[in-house]
mmCIF file of C-alpha atoms in Angstrom:
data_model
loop_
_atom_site.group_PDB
_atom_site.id
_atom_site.type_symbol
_atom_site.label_atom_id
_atom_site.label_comp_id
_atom_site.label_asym_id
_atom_site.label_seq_id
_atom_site.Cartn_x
_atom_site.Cartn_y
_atom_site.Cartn_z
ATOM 1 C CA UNK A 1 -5.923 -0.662 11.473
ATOM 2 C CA UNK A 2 -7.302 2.059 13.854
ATOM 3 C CA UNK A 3 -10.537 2.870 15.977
ATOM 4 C CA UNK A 4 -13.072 4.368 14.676
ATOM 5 C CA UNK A 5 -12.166 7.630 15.632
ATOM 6 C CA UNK A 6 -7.883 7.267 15.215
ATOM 7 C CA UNK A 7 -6.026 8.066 12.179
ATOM 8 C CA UNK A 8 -5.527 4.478 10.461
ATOM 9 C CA UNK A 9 -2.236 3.005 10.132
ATOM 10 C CA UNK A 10 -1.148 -0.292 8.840
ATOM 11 C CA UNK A 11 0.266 -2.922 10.787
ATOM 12 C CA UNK A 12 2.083 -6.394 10.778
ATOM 13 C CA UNK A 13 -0.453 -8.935 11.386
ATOM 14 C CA UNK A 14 1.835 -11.740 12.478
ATOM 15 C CA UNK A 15 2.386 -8.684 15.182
ATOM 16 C CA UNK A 16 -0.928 -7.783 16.751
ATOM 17 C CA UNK A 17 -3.075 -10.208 18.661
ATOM 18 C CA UNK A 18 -6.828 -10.409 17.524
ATOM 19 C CA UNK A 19 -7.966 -8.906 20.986
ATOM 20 C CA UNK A 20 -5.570 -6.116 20.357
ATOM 21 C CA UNK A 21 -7.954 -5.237 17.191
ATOM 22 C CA UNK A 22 -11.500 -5.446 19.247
ATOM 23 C CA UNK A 23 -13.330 -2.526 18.147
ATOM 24 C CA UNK A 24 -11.088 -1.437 15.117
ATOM 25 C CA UNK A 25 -11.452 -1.073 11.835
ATOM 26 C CA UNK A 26 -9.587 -3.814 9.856
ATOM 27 C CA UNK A 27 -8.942 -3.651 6.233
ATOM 28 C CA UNK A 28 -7.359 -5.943 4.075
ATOM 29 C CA UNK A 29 -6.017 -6.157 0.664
ATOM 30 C CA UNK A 30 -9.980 -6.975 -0.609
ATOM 31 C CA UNK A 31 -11.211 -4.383 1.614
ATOM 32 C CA UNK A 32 -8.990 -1.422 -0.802
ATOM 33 C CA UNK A 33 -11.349 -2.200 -4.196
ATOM 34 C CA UNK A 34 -13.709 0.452 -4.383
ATOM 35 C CA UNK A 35 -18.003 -0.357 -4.109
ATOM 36 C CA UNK A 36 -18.230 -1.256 -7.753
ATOM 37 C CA UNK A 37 -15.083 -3.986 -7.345
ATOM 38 C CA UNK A 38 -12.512 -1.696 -9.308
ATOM 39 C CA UNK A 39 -9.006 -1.770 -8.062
ATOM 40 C CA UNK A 40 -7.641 0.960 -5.708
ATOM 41 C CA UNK A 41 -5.042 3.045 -7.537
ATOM 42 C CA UNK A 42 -2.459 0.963 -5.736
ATOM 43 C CA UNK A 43 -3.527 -2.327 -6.907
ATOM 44 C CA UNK A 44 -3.962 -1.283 -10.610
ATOM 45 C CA UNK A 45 -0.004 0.180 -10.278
ATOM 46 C CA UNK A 46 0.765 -2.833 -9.112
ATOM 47 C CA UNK A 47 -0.904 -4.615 -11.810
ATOM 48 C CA UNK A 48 0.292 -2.617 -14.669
ATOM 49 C CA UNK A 49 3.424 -1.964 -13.543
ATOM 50 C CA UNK A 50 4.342 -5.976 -12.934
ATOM 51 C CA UNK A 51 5.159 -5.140 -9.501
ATOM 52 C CA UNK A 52 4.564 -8.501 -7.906
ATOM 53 C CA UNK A 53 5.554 -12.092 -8.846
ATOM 54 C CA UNK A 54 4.772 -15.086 -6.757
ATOM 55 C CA UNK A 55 2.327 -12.651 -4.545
ATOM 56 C CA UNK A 56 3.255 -13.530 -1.076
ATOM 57 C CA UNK A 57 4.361 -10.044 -0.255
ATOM 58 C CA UNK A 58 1.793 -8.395 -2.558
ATOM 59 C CA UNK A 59 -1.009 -7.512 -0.144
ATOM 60 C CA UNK A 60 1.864 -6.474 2.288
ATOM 61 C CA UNK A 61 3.319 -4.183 0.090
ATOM 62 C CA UNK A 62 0.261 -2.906 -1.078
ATOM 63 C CA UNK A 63 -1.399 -1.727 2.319
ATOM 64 C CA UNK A 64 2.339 -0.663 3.382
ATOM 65 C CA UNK A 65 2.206 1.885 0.160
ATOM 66 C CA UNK A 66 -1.398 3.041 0.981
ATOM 67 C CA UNK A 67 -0.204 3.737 4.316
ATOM 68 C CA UNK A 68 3.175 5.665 2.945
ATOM 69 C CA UNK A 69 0.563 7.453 0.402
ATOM 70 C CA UNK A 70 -1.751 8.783 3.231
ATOM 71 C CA UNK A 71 1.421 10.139 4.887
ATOM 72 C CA UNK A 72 3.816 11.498 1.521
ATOM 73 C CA UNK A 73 1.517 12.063 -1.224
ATOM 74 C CA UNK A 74 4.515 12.448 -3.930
ATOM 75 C CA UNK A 75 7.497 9.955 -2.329
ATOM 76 C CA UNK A 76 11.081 9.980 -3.460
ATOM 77 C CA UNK A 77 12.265 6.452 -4.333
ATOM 78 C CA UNK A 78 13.993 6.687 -1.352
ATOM 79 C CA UNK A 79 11.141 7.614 0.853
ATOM 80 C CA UNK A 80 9.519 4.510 -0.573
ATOM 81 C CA UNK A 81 11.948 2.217 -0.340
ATOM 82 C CA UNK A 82 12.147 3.191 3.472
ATOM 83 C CA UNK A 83 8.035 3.243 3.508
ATOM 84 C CA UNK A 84 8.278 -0.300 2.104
ATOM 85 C CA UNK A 85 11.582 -1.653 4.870
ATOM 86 C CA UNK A 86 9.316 -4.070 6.740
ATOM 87 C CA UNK A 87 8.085 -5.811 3.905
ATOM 88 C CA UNK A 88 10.301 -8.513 2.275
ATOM 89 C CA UNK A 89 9.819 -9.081 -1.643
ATOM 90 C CA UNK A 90 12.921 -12.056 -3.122
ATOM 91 C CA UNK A 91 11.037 -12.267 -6.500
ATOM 92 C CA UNK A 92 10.733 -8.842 -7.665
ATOM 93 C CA UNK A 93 14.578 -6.700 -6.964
ATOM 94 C CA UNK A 94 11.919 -4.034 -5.898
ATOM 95 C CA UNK A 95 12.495 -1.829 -9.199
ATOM 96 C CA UNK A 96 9.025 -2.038 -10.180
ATOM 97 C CA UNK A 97 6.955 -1.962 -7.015
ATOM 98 C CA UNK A 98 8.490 1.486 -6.385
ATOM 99 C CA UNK A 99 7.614 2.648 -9.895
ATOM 100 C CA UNK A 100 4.493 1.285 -9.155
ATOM 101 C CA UNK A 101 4.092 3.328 -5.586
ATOM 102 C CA UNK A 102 5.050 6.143 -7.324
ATOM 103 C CA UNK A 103 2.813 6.068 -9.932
ATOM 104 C CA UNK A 104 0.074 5.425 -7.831
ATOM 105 C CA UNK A 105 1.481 8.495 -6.026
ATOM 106 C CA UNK A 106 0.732 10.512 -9.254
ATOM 107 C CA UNK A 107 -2.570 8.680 -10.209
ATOM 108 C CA UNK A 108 -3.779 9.692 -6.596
ATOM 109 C CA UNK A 109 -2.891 13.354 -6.855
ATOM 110 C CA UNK A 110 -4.413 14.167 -10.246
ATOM 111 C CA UNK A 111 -7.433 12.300 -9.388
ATOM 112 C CA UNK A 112 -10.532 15.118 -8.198
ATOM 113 C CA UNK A 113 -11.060 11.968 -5.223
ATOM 114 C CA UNK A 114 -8.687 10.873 -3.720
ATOM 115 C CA UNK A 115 -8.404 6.919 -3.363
ATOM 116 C CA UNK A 116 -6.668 6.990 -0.273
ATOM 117 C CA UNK A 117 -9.278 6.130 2.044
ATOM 118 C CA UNK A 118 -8.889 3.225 4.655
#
């Protein structure tokens, strides 16, 4: 979430009141696909990487790892574990969602456009 003219950041949602939002841009986990409906870079790690289960945390951890990604373009697991902290995942042990972040990572940097864009 940000204004239009601050650098955007994600946030909890069960955190920020709606009128705390008026006038910024919100994106969600829909709002990552690109124009054409393909999958952000983060989404298809997550997808080919079997980094989510049941889903619940899914869009969490997603928009937490675009976040980390826009900051640390080439995270240690560590740095993604602590990226990830405020998001809770008990289907998935975590192993693969940071593979996935990381992968992502590396699918980001080697790409001539970079993905990371909300």
């Amino acid at each position: 979430m940000g204004s239009p003219d601050a650098v955007p950041h994600s946030v909890k949602s069960c955190s920020v009141l709606a009128v705390q939002a008026d006038g910024a841009s919100v994106t969600t986990i829909e709002g990552l696909a690109g124009p054409g409906g393909e999958l952000h870079a983060v989404q298809r790690a997550f997808h080919e990487l079997h980094a989510l289960q049941c889903g619940y945390c899914t869009p969490g951890m997603i928009l937490s790892a675009v976040d980390l990604l826009r900051e640390n373009d080439d995270p240690t697991e560590e740095e993604v574990r602590e990226g990830l902290s405020g998001n809770l995942c008990r289907c998935t042990g975590y192993q693969n969602i940071v593979r996935a972040v990381q992968a992502a990572a590396a699918a980001l940097r080697t790409s001539e456009v970079s993905e990371v864009h909300v």
